[in-house]
Amino acid sequence: QVQLVESGGGLVQAGGSLRLSCAASGLTFSMYFIGWFRQAPGKEREFVAGIRRSGSTLYADSVKGRFATSTDNAKNTVYLQMNSLESEDTAVYYCAAGKYSNSDYEIHYWGQGTQVTVSS
């Protein structure tokens, strides 16, 4: 059974930082495209960042230069370092695993999400 478990969310002031973690069981992260998504109240879930099997990363324009995703294959854990947080970053953040090809992704597994709240 595949499980993705996010942690590290919380309340932070604007301009602050948080690091989210996503630990996997039942799959090996290095074999998948790993994505970070978020959903703010009243909005659709949106892509935030991703890391391909090659290790290359991609980011939404709204977080480029502020967020960074990385993996620790030994721990089968993925991280999302979030710096210079803004109130617009407030959302539930999800990690997900799937496939990436032809500049598109297909998600097979989702975590349960972790709340990030940025106070202004």
Short mmCIF file of C-alpha atoms in Angstrom, two decimals, residues 32-94:
data_model
loop_
_atom_site.label_atom_id
_atom_site.label_comp_id
_atom_site.label_asym_id
_atom_site.label_seq_id
_atom_site.Cartn_x
_atom_site.Cartn_y
_atom_site.Cartn_z
CA TYR A 32 8.66 8.59 -10.00
CA PHE A 33 8.03 12.17 -10.89
CA ILE A 34 7.35 13.91 -7.56
CA GLY A 35 5.21 16.99 -7.52
CA TRP A 36 4.13 19.54 -4.95
CA PHE A 37 0.68 21.06 -5.35
CA ARG A 38 -1.38 23.43 -3.29
CA GLN A 39 -5.00 24.39 -2.91
CA ALA A 40 -6.13 27.63 -1.38
CA PRO A 41 -9.70 28.12 -0.11
CA GLY A 42 -12.09 28.60 -2.97
CA LYS A 43 -9.43 27.88 -5.58
CA GLU A 44 -8.46 24.90 -7.68
CA ARG A 45 -5.46 22.78 -6.84
CA GLU A 46 -2.38 24.10 -8.63
CA PHE A 47 1.07 22.83 -9.43
CA VAL A 48 3.87 24.36 -7.37
CA ALA A 49 7.06 22.40 -7.99
CA GLY A 50 8.28 19.07 -9.27
CA ILE A 51 11.32 16.91 -9.58
CA ARG A 52 11.78 14.50 -12.44
CA ARG A 53 13.42 11.10 -12.23
CA SER A 54 16.51 12.70 -13.76
CA GLY A 55 16.69 15.03 -10.78
CA SER A 56 15.82 18.12 -12.79
CA THR A 57 13.31 20.43 -11.20
CA LEU A 58 10.52 22.66 -12.41
CA TYR A 59 8.56 25.38 -10.70
CA ALA A 60 5.47 27.44 -11.12
CA ASP A 61 6.26 31.04 -12.04
CA SER A 62 4.70 32.24 -8.80
CA VAL A 63 7.31 30.44 -6.67
CA LYS A 64 10.44 30.56 -8.84
CA GLY A 65 13.39 31.87 -6.91
CA ARG A 66 11.60 31.37 -3.57
CA PHE A 67 10.85 27.64 -3.39
CA ALA A 68 13.16 24.69 -3.96
CA THR A 69 12.39 20.99 -4.04
CA SER A 70 14.90 18.24 -3.38
CA THR A 71 15.06 14.57 -2.56
CA ASP A 72 16.90 12.39 -0.09
CA ASN A 73 16.79 9.00 -1.76
CA ALA A 74 18.32 7.28 1.25
CA LYS A 75 15.36 8.44 3.34
CA ASN A 76 12.86 8.15 0.47
CA THR A 77 11.80 11.68 1.35
CA VAL A 78 11.14 14.79 -0.71
CA TYR A 79 11.41 18.33 0.59
CA LEU A 80 9.96 21.67 -0.37
CA GLN A 81 11.94 24.58 1.01
CA MET A 82 9.79 27.68 0.97
CA ASN A 83 11.43 31.06 1.51
CA SER A 84 10.15 34.63 1.37
CA LEU A 85 6.65 33.40 2.02
CA GLU A 86 3.74 35.60 1.06
CA SER A 87 0.13 35.60 2.19
CA GLU A 88 -0.77 34.29 -1.27
CA ASP A 89 1.15 31.11 -0.45
CA THR A 90 -1.44 30.18 2.17
CA ALA A 91 -2.90 26.83 1.15
CA VAL A 92 -2.98 23.14 1.82
CA TYR A 93 0.14 21.66 0.28
CA TYR A 94 0.18 18.16 -1.17
#
